[in-house]
Amino acid sequence: MVWVKSVIFCLTVLSSIHASELSQDEINYFNIMDLNNDGYVSSDEINQSINIIFQLIDTNYDKKISLKELEELKEIVNILK
């Protein structure tokens, strides 16, 4: 669940970069990415989050993401909307 929120956070922030105020969802996603709860998201925290996301998407653990695994992720994201 955290990985889905992380992906959504990244997409949301990138799509609303020009917005003047952050939504509550964006703040929540920021807080999820702030792994050490210091009020900042470092590049290390982003890299850790990406690694976690990758590991969760790579369901057959072959260190590659297939189209099937990506389709499964999309289904999960659509269910959570």
Phi, psi and omega in degrees: 000320180298321182294323178295316179296324178296316178297314180297320178302310181300315180293321181293315181296317180295324182280340182241029184299335181267357179291145184278334180233147177274141175283167178297323177299317179297320177296318178298317179295321176302314181298326177293319181289334180283079189298328181260007175056039179262004179087005179225152173248114181270167177297327176297319179294322177295316179297319178297318180296318179297318178298318178296314179300313181301314181298324180286327178285322182284076188291339178260004173057038178262009180062028176218148176254120180269168175299323179298316179295323177293321177296320178297320177297315180300319178299317180296315180298318180295324178295323183281349181290000000 
